[in-house]
XYZ file of C-alpha atoms in Angstrom:
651
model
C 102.085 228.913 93.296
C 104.451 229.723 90.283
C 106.069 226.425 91.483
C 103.477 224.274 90.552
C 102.508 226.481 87.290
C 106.198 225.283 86.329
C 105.919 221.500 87.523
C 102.607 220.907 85.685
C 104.446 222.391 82.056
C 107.042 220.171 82.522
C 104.815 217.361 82.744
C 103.222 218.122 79.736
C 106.187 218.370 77.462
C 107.089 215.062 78.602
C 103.694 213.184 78.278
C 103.597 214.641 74.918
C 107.480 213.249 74.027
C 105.826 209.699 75.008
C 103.156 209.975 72.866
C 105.156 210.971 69.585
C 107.417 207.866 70.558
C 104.730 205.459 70.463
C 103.201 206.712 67.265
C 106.289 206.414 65.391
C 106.704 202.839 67.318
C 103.313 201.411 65.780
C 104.705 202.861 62.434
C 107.879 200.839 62.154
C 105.698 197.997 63.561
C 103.105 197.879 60.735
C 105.722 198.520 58.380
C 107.440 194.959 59.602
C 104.278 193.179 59.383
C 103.708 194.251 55.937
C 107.099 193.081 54.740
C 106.858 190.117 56.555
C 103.373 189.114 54.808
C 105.100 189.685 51.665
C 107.654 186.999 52.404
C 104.544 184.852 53.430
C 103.197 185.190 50.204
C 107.031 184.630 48.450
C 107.175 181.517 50.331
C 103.451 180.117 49.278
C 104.493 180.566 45.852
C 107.379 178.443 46.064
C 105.866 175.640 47.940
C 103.177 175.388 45.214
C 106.230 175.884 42.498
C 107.945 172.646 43.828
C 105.025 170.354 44.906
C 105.198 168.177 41.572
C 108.582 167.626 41.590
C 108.457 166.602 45.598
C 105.691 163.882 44.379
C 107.918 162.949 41.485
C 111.101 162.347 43.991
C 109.309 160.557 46.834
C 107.224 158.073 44.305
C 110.967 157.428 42.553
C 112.086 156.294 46.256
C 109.727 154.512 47.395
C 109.784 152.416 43.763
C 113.708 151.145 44.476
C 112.736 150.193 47.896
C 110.092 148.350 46.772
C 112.467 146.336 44.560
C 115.278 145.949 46.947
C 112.200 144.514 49.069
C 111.215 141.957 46.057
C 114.780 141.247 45.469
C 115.670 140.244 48.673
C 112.316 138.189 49.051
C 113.204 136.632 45.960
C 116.545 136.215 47.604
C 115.582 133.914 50.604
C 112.798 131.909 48.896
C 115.824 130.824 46.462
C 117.690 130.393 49.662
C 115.361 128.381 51.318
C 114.544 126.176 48.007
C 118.256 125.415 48.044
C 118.351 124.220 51.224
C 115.047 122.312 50.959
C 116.622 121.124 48.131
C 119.668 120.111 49.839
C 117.796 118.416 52.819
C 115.055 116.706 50.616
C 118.486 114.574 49.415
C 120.018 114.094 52.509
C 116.487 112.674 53.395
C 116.134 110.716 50.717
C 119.530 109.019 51.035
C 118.086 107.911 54.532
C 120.391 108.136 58.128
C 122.816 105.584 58.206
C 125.633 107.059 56.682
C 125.707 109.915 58.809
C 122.718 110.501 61.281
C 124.054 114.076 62.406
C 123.711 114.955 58.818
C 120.139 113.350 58.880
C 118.889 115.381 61.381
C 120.325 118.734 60.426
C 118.591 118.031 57.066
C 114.855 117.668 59.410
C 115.772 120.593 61.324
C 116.758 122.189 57.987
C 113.299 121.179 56.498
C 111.034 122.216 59.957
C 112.607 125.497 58.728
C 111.490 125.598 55.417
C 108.338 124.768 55.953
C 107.781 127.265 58.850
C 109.288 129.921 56.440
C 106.852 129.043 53.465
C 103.840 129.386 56.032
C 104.333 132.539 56.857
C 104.574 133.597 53.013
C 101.685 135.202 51.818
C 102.250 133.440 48.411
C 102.579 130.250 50.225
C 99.663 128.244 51.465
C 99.537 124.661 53.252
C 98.009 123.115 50.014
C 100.423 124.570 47.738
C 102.374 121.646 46.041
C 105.971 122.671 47.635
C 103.986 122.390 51.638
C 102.663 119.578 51.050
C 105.585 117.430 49.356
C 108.026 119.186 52.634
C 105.565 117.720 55.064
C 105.220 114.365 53.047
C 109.333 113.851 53.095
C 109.046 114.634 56.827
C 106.754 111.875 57.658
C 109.145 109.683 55.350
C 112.371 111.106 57.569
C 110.563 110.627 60.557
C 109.449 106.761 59.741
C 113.501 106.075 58.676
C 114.090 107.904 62.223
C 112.385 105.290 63.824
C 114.086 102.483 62.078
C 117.556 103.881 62.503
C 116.835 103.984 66.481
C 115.327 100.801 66.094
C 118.822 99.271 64.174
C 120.770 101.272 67.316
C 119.163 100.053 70.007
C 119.034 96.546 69.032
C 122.862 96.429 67.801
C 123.776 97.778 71.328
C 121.164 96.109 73.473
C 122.823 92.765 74.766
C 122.034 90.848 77.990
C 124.477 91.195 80.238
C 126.716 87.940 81.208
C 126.560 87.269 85.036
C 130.363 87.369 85.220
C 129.959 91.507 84.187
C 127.147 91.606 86.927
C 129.486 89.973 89.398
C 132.304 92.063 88.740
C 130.069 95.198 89.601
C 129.193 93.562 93.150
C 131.645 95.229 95.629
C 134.656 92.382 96.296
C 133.114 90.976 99.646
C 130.250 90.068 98.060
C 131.758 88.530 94.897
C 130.999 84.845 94.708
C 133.883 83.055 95.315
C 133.474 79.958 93.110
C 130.033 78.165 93.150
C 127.502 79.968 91.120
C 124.420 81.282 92.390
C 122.575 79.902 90.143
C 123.616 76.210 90.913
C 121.206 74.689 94.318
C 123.834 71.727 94.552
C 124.828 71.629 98.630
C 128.043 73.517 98.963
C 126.489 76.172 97.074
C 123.763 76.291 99.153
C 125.817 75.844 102.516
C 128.174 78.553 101.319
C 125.329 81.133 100.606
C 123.136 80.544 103.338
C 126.346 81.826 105.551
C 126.100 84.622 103.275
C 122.245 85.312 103.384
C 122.101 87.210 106.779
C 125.490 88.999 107.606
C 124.989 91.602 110.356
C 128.207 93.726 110.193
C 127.306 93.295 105.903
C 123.929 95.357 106.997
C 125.475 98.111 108.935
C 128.145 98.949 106.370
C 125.428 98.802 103.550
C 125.557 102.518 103.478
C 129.038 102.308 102.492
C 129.612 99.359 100.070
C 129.955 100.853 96.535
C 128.088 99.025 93.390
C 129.138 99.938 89.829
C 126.847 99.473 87.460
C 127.664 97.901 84.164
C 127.663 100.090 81.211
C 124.247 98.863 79.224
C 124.807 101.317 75.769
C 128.078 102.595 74.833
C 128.157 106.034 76.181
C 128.348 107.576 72.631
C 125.838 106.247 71.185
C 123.517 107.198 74.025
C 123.183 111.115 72.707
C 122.511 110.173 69.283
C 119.720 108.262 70.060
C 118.750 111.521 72.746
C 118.781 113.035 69.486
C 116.784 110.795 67.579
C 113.919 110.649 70.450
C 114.020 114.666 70.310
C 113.202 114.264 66.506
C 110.571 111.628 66.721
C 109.214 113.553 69.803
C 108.525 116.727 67.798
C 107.359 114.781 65.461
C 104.357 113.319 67.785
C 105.480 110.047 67.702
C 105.978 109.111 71.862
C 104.220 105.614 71.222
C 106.132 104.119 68.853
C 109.222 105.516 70.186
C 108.023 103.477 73.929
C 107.102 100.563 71.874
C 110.213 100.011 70.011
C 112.407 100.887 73.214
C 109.916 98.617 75.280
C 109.871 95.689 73.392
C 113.985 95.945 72.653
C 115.102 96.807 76.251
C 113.090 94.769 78.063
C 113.623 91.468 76.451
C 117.314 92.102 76.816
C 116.712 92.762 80.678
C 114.700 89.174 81.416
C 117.629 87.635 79.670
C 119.805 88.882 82.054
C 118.004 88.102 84.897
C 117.854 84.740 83.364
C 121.167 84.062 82.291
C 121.553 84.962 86.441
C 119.502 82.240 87.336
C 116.378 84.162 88.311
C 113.386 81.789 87.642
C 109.647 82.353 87.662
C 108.293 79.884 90.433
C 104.245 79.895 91.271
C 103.115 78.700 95.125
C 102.398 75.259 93.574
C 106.197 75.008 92.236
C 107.789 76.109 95.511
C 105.521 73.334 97.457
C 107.191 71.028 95.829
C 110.538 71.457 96.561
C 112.439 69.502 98.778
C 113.449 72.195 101.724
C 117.149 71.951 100.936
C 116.455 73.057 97.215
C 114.035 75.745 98.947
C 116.195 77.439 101.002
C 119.004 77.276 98.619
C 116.727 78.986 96.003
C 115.962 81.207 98.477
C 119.487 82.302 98.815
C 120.115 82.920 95.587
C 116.615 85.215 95.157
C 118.099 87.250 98.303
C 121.576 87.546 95.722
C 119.344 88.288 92.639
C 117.123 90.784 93.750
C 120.592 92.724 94.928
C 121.817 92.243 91.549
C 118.953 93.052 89.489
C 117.901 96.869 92.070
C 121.616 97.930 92.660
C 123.341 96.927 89.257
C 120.386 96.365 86.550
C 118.022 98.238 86.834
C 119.902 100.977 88.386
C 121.876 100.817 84.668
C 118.907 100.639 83.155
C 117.478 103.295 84.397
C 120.802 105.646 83.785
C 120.301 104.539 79.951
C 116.757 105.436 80.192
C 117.569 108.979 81.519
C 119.781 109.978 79.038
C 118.250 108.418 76.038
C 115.123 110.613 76.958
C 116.652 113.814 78.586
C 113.989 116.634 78.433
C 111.331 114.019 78.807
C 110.861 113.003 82.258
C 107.528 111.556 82.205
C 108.418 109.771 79.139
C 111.371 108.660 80.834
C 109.498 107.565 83.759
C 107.103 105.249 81.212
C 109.900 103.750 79.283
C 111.679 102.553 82.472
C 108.285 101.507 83.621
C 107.055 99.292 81.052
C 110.870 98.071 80.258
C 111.492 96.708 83.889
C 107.860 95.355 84.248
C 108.313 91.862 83.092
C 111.495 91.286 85.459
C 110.174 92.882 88.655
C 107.174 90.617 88.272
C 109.527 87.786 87.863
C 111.361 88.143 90.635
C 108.936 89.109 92.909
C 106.277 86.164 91.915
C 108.869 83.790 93.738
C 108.634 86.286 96.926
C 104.962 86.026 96.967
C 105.001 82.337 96.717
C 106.921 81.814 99.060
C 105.247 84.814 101.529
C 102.231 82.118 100.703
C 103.216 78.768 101.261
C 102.758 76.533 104.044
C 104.273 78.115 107.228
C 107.235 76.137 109.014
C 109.911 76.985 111.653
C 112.425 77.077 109.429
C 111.311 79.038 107.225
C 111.646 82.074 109.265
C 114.573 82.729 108.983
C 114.744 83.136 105.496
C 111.728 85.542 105.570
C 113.390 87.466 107.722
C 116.704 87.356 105.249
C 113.942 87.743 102.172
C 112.414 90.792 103.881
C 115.812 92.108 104.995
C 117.121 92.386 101.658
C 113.182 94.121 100.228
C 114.158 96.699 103.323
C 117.624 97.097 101.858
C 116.552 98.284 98.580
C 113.936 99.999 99.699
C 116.177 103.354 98.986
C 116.726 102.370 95.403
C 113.285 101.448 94.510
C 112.101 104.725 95.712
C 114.702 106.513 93.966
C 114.393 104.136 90.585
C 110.863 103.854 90.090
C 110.173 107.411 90.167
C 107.061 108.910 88.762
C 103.471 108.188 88.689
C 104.367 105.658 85.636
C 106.498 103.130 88.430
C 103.432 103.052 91.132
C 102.606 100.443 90.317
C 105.431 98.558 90.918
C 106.552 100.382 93.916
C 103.371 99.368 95.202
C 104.185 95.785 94.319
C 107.552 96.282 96.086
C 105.678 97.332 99.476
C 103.130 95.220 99.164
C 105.543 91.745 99.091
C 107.548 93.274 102.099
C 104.405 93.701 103.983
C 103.383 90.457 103.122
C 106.746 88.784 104.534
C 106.530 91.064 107.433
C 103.274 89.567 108.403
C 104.022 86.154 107.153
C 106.763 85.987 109.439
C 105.032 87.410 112.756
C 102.788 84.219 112.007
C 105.657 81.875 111.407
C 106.799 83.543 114.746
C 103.372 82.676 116.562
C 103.687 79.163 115.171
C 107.007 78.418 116.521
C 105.978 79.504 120.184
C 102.935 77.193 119.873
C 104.933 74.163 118.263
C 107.502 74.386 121.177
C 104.493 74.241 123.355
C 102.982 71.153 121.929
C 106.141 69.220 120.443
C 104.933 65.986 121.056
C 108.421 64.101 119.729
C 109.162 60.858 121.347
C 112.340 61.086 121.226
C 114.477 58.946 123.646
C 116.627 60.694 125.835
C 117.883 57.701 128.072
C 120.758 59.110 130.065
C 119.074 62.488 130.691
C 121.087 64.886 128.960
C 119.815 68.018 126.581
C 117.049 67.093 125.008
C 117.429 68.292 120.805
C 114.611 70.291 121.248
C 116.526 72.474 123.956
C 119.157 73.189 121.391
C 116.773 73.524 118.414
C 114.725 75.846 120.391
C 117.991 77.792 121.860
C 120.222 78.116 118.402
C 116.336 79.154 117.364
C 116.489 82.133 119.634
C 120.138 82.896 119.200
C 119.998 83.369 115.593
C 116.787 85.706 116.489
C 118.885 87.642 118.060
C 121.257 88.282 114.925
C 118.178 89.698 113.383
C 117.317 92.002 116.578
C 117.223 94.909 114.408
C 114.497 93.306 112.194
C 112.467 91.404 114.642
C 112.111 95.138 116.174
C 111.028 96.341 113.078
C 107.812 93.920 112.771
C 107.290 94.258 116.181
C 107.099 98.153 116.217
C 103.835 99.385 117.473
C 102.475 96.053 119.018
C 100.792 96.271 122.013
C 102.253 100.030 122.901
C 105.082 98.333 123.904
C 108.595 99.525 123.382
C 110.433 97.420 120.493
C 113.147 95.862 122.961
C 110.232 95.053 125.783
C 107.988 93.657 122.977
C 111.393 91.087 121.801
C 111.870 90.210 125.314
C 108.243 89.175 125.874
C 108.166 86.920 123.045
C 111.669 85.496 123.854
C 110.880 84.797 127.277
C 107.224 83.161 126.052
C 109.237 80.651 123.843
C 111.330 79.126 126.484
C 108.482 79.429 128.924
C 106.763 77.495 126.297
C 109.751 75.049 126.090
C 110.486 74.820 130.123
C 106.501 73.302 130.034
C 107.049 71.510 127.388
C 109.896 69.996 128.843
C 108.313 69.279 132.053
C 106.408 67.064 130.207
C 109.061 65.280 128.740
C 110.411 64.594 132.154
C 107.305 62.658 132.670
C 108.483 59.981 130.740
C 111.701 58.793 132.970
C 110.536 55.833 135.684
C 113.001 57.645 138.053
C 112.575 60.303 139.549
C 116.392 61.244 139.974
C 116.877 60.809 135.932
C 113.416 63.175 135.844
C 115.017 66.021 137.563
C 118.751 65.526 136.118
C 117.090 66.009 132.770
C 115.277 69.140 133.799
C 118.623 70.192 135.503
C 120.640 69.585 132.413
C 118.149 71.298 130.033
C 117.432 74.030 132.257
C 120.987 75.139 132.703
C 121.607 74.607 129.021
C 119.001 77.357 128.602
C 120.323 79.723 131.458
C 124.010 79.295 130.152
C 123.198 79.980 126.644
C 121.415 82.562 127.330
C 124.025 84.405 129.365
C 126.566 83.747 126.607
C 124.181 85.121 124.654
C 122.843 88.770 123.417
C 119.859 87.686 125.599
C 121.583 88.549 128.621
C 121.028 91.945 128.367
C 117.043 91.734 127.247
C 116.618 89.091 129.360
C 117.364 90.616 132.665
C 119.421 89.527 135.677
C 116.629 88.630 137.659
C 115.046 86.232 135.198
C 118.819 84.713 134.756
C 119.003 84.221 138.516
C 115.672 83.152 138.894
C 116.439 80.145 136.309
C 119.757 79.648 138.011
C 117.781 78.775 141.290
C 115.705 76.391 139.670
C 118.378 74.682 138.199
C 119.826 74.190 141.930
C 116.539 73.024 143.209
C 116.535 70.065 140.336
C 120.198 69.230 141.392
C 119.008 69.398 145.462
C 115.838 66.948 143.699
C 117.884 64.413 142.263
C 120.691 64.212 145.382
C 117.345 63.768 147.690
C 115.749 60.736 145.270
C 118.961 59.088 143.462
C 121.187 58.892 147.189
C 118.475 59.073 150.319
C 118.281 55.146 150.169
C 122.316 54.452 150.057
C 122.459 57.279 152.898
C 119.949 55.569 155.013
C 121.849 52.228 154.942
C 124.908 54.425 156.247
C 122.507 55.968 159.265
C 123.006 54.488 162.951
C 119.270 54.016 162.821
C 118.385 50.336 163.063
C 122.005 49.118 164.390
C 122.008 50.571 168.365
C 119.481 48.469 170.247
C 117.166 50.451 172.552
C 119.219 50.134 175.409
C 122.107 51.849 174.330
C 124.391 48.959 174.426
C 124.789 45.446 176.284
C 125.202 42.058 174.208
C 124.547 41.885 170.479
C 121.980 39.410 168.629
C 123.791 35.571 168.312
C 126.234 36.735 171.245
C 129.237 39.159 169.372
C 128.231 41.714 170.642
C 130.968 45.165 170.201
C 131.726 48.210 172.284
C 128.861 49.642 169.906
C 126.254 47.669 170.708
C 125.017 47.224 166.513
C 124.236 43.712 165.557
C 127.603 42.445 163.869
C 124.604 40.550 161.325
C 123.156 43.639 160.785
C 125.965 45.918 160.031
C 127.188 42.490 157.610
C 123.738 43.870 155.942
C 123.996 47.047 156.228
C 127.483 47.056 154.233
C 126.455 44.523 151.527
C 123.326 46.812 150.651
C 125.638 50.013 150.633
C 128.037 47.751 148.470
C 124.995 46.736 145.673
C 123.279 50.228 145.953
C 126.510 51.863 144.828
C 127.035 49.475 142.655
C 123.917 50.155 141.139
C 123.590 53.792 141.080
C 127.426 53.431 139.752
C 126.316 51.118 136.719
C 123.134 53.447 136.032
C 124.180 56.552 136.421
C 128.023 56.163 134.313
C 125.492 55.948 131.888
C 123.597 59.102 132.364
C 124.969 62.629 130.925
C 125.572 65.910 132.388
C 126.852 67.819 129.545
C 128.163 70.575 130.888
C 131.618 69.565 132.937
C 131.329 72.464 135.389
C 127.692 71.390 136.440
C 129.000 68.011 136.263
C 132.208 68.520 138.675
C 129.828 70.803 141.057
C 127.235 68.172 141.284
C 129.389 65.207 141.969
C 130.924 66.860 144.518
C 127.510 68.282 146.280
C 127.320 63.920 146.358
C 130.671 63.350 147.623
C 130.198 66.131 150.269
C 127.300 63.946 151.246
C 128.419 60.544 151.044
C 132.102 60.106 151.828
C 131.434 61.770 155.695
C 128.864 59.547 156.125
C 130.537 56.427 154.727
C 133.896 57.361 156.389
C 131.945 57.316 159.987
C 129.903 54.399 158.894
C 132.670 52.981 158.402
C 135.133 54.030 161.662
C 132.005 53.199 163.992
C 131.277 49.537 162.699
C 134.355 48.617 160.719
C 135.995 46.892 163.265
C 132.232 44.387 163.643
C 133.446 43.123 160.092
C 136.824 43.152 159.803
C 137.921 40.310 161.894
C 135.455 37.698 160.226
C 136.447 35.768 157.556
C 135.595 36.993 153.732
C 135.522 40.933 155.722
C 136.062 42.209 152.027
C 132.958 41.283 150.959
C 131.476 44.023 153.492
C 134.281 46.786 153.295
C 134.714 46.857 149.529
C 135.234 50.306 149.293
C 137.519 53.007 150.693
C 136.496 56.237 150.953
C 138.879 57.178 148.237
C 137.474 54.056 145.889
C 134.083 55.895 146.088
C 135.580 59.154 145.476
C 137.479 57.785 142.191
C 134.538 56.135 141.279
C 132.254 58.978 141.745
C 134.407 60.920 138.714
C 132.668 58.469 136.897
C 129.285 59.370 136.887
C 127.584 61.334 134.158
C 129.700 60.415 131.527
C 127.311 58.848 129.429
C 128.490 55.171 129.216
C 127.139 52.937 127.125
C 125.884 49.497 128.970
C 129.478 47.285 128.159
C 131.568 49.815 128.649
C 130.024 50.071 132.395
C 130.238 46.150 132.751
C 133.486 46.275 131.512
């Protein structure tokens, strides 16, 4: 009990030592709060003490800024009224002299007037706007007439000589000119025309085209167009390049040779002119894609860099005027009468349009060259189609050749070899031919050749069959069937036919050719073989006495066998004078087929002879009957076929 009397005291005393701590606590507190008032109130006094001069100091500062402001305003106007200043001179002293200079001073003056816009104190319709954008109308129109003076002092036409030494060296012309249509020319180029290993080593031949513009003259007038450009003046900048470049470019093609010929023109040309002219277009149009206008279009380019669609127009509108020159002469041809010959040289015409197909695409860029690309395509369908007719026509004409000419001793008819060298040089334009036959009929390209091949000497074998008509007899008829016939087979084996042809249409021939050789043994030699055949010479009996009383062991009429030699004797005599004068070309179907005769004749004259010789020998004049020895008629035989005329043979 005393225990907790004493804890509770103790607790007392010390809640009472608290409380006197935290009274004199607040004390010292309130004391700091008063003395930091005071210095609140110390501090408002100063702060209203120094206000004035604060506003006096910041009004003094912002006064010199102000005027380093003005003076530096003042600064660059004076700056930029120099240099106006300076480039209204260089203006006015015009480009000539020193065109870099001239268009720093525009560039210098675009400046000027951009800075005075944006000056408050500056307005479009003050006097110094307007008389900036008044001398830059008046650089701008001396622009024009300084790349006017450019273009036209570097724009010349281009000798043919340059053009020629651009053309890789195989296709250099050797010494005729192009444009010359006298008959070497014309013979030497039309071997040039269509050159098959030329066509598959296009990719690699190498033109160089001539240099148009000297090359450093070509970025000041880039810098000129940029000015004129800015300056919103894109038509008169095409019409002053259009109407320079592109008369310079038709001179060139005409200094070439390249001529503007209508359907009527080329109808009147004789076809030797034609085809030479022809030649020479296939030449041109190389010229004027892989060396002209392939310059032209690199001078276009960088003349107008940055401006691609006005690139695309100037090149356009320049290169108008020669494409439709050259390609007027296509067209008339592509539209004048069809002829045999002319195939050919549409397939060489729309060779070449193939050839530069590449370029043209690649050239005539743009939406601005559709038009002529179009024009481009549009001939080269035109040939294409032009020539599948020509094609048709020829297979029809071989049909229905209805030539009377005279082919007396039997030999290849000329239109065997026309037709023939026809189809060979077909062949050196297999590549094309598949081309325009390409989707005909589903059939493959090489199937679709072959059919139309084998059509055209069907087409000749019938008409040639009626040809054959014309011979009296019948052994010249199939001779001339058997020479024409194998002329076909043999050139087409020697031929790139071969292979589209087939064996079995090569063997097939071949067996018809045998069968007109087995014809004209049968008709030219039954008759001489009958007069050598024991029929007619044994009487019925087998033997006993002859007719007139000589009779022989063989029981033939001595009279008879006399008969039967002298008709041998005139019928070889015959077929010897008419058939020395007949032709078989070829000297191994010649050889073969004189000895399928000899195989034939000389057993049956050499028994003729052993049986009834000895009825004629003994009688006077017996060499009258027995002209001939077997080896006479052999010699004699290498004589036929070899075309005689009539006095040699008497002779």
């Amino acid at each position: 009990m005393v225990m907790a009397v004493a804890s509770g005291d103790l607790l007392g005393e010390k809640a009472s030592a608290m409380r006197a701590s935290l009274e004199r606590s607040q004390t010292i507190t309130d004391d700091v709060v008063s003395i930091l008032g005071s210095f609140d109130h110390r501090l408002s006094a100063l702060e209203t003490a120094m206000r004035p001069t604060q506003i006096r100091t910041h009004s003094i500062r912002k006064a010199h800024e102000n005027i380093d402001r003005t003076l530096k305003t003042a600064e660059a106007i004076l700056v930029h009224f120099d240099q106006y200043y300076q480039a209204e001179a260089k203006i006015i002293k015009g480009p000539h002299e020193d065109v870099k200079s001239y268009l720093e001073a525009i560039d210098q003056l675009r400046r000027n007037i951009r800075f005075f816009n944006n000056k408050k104190g500056f307005k479009n319709d003050d006097g110094i706007a307007i008389r900036a954008n008044n001398l830059i109308a008046e650089a701008i129109s001396k622009l024009e007439e300084e790349f006017e003076r450019l273009l036209l002092s570097y724009s010349k036409p281009v000798e043919p000589e340059r053009l020629f030494s651009s053309l890789p060296n195989t296709m250099r012309p050797s010494s005729a000119s192009p444009g010359h249509d006298d008959d070497s020319s014309s013979k030497n180029h039309s071997s040039y025309i269509h050159s098959e290993p030329h066509k598959n080593n296009a990719d690699t031949v190498v033109y160089t085209p001539p240099v148009l513009i000297p090359p450093r003259i070509l970025p000041l007038l880039n810098n000129l167009t940029e000015q004129m450009v800015q300056a919103g003046h894109q038509q008169q900048l095409l019409k002053i390049y259009r109407d320079t470049r592109s008369k310079v470019l038709e001179e060139s093609l005409q200094k070439l040779g390249v001529e503007k010929l209508n359907k009527d023109d080329v109808q009147k040309l004789q076809w030797e002119v034609l085809e030479a002219k022809i030649g020479n277009w296939i030449h041109f149009m190389r010229i004027a894609v892989k060396l002209l206008f392939a310059a032209e279009r690199k001078v276009c380019d960088q003349i107008f860099e940055g401006f691609d669609s006005l690139s695309d127009q100037c090149f356009a509108e320049v290169t108008t005027n020669s494409i439709s020159m050259l390609l007027s002469f296509g067209e008339a041809i592509a539209k004048s009468k069809r002829s045999p010959e002319k195939l050919f040289v549409l397939l060489d015409m729309y060779e070449i349009l193939q050839e530069i197909h590449s370029e043209i695409e690649i050239l005539f860029k743009g939406r601005a060259c559709s038009k002529i690309r179009e024009a481009v395509l549009g001939l080269t369908k035109q040939l294409a189609r032009t020539a599948q007719e020509t094609f048709g026509d020829f297979e029809e004409a071989v049909e229905k050749d209805a030539t009377k000419t005279a082919v007396t001793d039997g030999t290849v008819h000329p239109l065997t070899s026309y037709v023939i060298n026809y189809v060979k040089f077909l062949f050196d334009y297999r590549s094309t031919l598949n081309q325009l036959f390409q989707g005909i009929e589903g059939e493959s390209d090489s199937s679709q050749l072959a059919s139309v091949t084998m059509r055209i000497l069907q087409a000749l074998q019938t008409n040639l069959d009626g040809k054959s008509k014309q011979y009296r007899d019948p052994a010249l008829t199939h001779l001339f069937l058997m020479n024409n016939i194998h002329y076909i087979v043999r050139s087409v084996r020697r031929s790139e036919a071969k292979d589209l042809m087939g064996d079995d249409w090569i063997q097939r021939h071949r067996k018809i050719v045998q069968q007109h050789a087995n014809q004209y043994k049968r008709n030219a030699w039954a008759k001489i073989l009958q007069s050598l055949s024991i029929q007619g010479l044994i009487s019925s009996s087998g033997g006993g006495s002859t007719a007139g009383g000589d009779g022989g062991s063989s029981g033939a009429s001595r009279a008879v066998v006399k008969e039967r030699f002298k008709a041998f004797n005139t019928m070889f005599e015959e077929l010897h004078q008419k058939q020395s004068q007949w032709t078989v070309p070829d000297t191994e179907l010649r050889e073969s087929l004189i000895l399928a005769v000899a195989e034939v004749l000389l057993p049956a004259y050499r028994s003729f002879v052993k049986r009834f010789g000895p009825l004629v020998e003994n009688v006077k004049s017996s060499q009258r009957y027995i002209k001939y020895s077997a080896e006479d008629l052999e010699r004699i035989l290498g004589e036929f076929f070899e075309g005689k005329n009539m006095n040699d043979s008497k002779r």
